[in-house]
PDB file of C-alpha atoms in Angstrom:
ATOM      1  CA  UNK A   1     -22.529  13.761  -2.060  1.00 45.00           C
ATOM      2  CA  UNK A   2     -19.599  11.512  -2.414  1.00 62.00           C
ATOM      3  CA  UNK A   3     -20.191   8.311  -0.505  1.00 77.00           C
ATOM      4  CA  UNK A   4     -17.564   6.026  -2.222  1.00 85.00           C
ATOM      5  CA  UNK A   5     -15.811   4.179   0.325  1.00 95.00           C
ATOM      6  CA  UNK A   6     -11.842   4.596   0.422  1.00 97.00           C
ATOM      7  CA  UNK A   7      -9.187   3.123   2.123  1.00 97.00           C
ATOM      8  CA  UNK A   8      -5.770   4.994   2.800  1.00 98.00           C
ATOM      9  CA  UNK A   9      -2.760   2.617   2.780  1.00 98.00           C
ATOM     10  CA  UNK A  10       0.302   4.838   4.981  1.00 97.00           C
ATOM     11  CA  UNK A  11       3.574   2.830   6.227  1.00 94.00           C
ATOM     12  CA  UNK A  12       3.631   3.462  10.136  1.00 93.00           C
ATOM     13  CA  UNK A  13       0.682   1.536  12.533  1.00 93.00           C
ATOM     14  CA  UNK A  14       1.832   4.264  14.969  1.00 93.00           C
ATOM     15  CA  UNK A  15       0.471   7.363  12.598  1.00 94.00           C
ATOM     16  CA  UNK A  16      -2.902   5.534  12.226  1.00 96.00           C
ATOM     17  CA  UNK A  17      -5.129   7.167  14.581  1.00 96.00           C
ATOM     18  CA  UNK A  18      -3.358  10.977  13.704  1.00 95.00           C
ATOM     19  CA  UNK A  19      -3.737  10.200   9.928  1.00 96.00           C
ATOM     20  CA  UNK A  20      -7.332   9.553  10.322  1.00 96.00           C
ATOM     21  CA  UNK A  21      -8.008  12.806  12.475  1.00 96.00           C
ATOM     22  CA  UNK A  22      -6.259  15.184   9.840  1.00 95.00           C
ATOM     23  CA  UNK A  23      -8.942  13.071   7.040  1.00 96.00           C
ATOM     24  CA  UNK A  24     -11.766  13.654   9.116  1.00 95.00           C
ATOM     25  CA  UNK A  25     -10.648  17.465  10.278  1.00 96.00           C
ATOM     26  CA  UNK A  26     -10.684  17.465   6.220  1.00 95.00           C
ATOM     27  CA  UNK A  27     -14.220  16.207   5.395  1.00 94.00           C
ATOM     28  CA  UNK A  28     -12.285  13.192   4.321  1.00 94.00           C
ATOM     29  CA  UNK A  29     -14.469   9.856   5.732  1.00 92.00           C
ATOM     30  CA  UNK A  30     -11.773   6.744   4.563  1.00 95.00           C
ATOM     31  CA  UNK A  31     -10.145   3.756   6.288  1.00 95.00           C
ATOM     32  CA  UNK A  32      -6.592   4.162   6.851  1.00 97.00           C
ATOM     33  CA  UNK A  33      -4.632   0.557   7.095  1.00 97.00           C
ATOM     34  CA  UNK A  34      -0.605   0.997   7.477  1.00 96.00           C
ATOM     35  CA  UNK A  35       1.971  -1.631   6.203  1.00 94.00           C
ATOM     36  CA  UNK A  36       4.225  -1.818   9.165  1.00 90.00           C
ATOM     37  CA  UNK A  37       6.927  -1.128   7.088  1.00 87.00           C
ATOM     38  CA  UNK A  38       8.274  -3.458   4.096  1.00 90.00           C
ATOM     39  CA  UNK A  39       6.052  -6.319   2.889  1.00 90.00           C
ATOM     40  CA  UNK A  40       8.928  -8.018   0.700  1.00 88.00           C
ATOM     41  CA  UNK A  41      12.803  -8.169   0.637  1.00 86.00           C
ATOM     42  CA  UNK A  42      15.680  -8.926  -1.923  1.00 77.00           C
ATOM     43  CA  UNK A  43      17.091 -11.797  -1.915  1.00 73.00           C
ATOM     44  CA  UNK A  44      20.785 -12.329  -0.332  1.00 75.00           C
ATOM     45  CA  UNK A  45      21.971 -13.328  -3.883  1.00 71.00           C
ATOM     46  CA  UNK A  46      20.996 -10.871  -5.406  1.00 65.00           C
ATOM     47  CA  UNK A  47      22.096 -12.591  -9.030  1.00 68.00           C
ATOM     48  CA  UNK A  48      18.167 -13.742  -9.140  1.00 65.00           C
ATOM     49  CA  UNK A  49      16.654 -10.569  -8.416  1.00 64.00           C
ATOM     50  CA  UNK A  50      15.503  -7.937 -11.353  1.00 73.00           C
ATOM     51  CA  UNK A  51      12.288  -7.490 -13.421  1.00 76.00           C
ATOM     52  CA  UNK A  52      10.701  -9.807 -16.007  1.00 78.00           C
ATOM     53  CA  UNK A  53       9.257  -8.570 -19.384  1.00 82.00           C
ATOM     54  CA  UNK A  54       6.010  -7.152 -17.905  1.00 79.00           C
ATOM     55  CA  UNK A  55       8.077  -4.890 -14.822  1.00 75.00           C
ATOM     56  CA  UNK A  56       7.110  -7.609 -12.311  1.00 74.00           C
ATOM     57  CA  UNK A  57       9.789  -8.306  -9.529  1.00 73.00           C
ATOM     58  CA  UNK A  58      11.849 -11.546  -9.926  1.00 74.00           C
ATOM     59  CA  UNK A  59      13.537 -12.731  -7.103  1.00 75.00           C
ATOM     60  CA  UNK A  60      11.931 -10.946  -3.796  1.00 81.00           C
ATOM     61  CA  UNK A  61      10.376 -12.289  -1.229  1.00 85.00           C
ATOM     62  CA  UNK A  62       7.150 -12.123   1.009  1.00 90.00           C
ATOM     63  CA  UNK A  63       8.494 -11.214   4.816  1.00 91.00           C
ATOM     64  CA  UNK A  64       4.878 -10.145   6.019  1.00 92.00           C
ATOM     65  CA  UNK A  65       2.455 -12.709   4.798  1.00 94.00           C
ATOM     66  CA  UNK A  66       0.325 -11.654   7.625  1.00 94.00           C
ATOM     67  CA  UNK A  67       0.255  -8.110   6.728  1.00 93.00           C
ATOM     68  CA  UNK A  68      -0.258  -8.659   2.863  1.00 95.00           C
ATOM     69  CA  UNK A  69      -3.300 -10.348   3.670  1.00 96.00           C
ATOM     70  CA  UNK A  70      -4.404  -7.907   6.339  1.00 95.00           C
ATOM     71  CA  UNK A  71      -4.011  -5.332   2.935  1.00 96.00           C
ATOM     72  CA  UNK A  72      -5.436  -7.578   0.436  1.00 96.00           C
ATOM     73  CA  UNK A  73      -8.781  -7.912   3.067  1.00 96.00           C
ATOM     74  CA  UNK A  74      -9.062  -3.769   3.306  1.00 96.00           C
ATOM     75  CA  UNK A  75      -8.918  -3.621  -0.210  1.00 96.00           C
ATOM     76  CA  UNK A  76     -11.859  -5.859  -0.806  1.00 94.00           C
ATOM     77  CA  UNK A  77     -14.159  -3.278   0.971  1.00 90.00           C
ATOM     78  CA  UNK A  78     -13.478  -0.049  -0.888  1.00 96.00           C
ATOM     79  CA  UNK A  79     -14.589   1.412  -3.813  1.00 96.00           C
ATOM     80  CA  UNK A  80     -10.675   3.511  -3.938  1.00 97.00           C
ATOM     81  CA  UNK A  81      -7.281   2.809  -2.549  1.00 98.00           C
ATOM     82  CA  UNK A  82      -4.814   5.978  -1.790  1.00 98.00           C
ATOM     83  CA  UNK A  83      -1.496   4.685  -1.349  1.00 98.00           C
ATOM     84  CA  UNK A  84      -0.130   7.473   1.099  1.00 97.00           C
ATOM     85  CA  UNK A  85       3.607   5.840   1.943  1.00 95.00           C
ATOM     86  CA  UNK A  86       6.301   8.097   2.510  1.00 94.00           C
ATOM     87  CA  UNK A  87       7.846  10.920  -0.281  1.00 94.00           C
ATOM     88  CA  UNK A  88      11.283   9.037  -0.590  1.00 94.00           C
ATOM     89  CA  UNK A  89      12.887   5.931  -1.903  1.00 92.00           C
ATOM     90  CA  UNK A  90      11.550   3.581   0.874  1.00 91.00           C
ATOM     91  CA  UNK A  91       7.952   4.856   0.239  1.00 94.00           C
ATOM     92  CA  UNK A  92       8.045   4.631  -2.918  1.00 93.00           C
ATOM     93  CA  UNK A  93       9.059   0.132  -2.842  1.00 91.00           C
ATOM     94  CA  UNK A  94       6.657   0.266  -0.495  1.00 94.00           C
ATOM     95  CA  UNK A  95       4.326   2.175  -2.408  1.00 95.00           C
ATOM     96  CA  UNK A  96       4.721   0.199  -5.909  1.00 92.00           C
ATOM     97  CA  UNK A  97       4.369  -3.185  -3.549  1.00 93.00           C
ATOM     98  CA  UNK A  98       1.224  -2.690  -1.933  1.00 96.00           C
ATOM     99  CA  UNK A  99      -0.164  -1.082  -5.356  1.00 95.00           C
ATOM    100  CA  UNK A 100       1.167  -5.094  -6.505  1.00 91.00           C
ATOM    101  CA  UNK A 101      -0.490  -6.908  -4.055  1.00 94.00           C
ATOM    102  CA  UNK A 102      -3.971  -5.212  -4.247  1.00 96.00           C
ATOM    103  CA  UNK A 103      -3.723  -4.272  -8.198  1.00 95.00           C
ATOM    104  CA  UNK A 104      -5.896  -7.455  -8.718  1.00 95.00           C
ATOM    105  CA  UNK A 105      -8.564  -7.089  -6.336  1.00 94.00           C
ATOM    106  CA  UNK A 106      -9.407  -3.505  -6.679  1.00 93.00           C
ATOM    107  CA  UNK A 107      -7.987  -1.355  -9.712  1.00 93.00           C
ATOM    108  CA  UNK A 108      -9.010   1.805  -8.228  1.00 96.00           C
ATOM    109  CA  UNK A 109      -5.662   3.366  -7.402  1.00 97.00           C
ATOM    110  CA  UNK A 110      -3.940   6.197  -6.118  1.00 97.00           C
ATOM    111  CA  UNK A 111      -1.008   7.699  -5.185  1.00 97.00           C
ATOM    112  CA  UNK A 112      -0.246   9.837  -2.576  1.00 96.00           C
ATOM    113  CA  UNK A 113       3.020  11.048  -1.425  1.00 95.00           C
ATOM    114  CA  UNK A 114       3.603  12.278   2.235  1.00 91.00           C
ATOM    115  CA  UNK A 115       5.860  14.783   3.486  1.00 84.00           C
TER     116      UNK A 115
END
């Protein structure tokens, strides 16, 4: 018996509640948090945006402090994160910042991309 606790991290509040029904209808007992969307933009310039030496973003900015905590706090609690954004380019930012933000806390990380 598996009783590690894991959190799934999807983009959409709305797809919560269904998300959690198809893990359950699957065996699956996990939290499921969603983003609401983007946690961090580009700048307008974009002449100080890229990467540094270690792949870290330069240059983009935190547009849902409130959110990136609200992640940061769910990923305390769990023993495994699923990232389970979106299977395209917007899941995928998405993706590689929440895996950021939390990649300190808990190291414990998957990915999961949904169709």
């Amino acid at each position: 018996m598996n009783n590690m606790k894991k959190l799934f991290i999807i983009e959409a509040p709305g797809k919560v509640k269904h998300f959690r029904t198809i893990l359950n209808n699957a065996g699956i007992d996990a939290e499921v948090a969603a983003t609401k969307g983007h946690l961090y933009s580009f700048p307008k310039d974009l002449s100080v945006a890229g990467v540094d030496e270690k792949f870290n973003d330069v240059g983009r900015i935190l547009i849902n402090p409130e959110g990136a905590q609200y992640i940061r706090n769910k990923a305390e609690n769990v023993d495994q994160i699923i990232i389970a954004t979106d299977a395209d380019n917007e899941g995928d930012v998405i993706a590689w910042d929440v895996y950021s933000l939390v990649k300190d806390i808990n190291p414990n990380i998957l990915r999961l991309k949904l169709k």
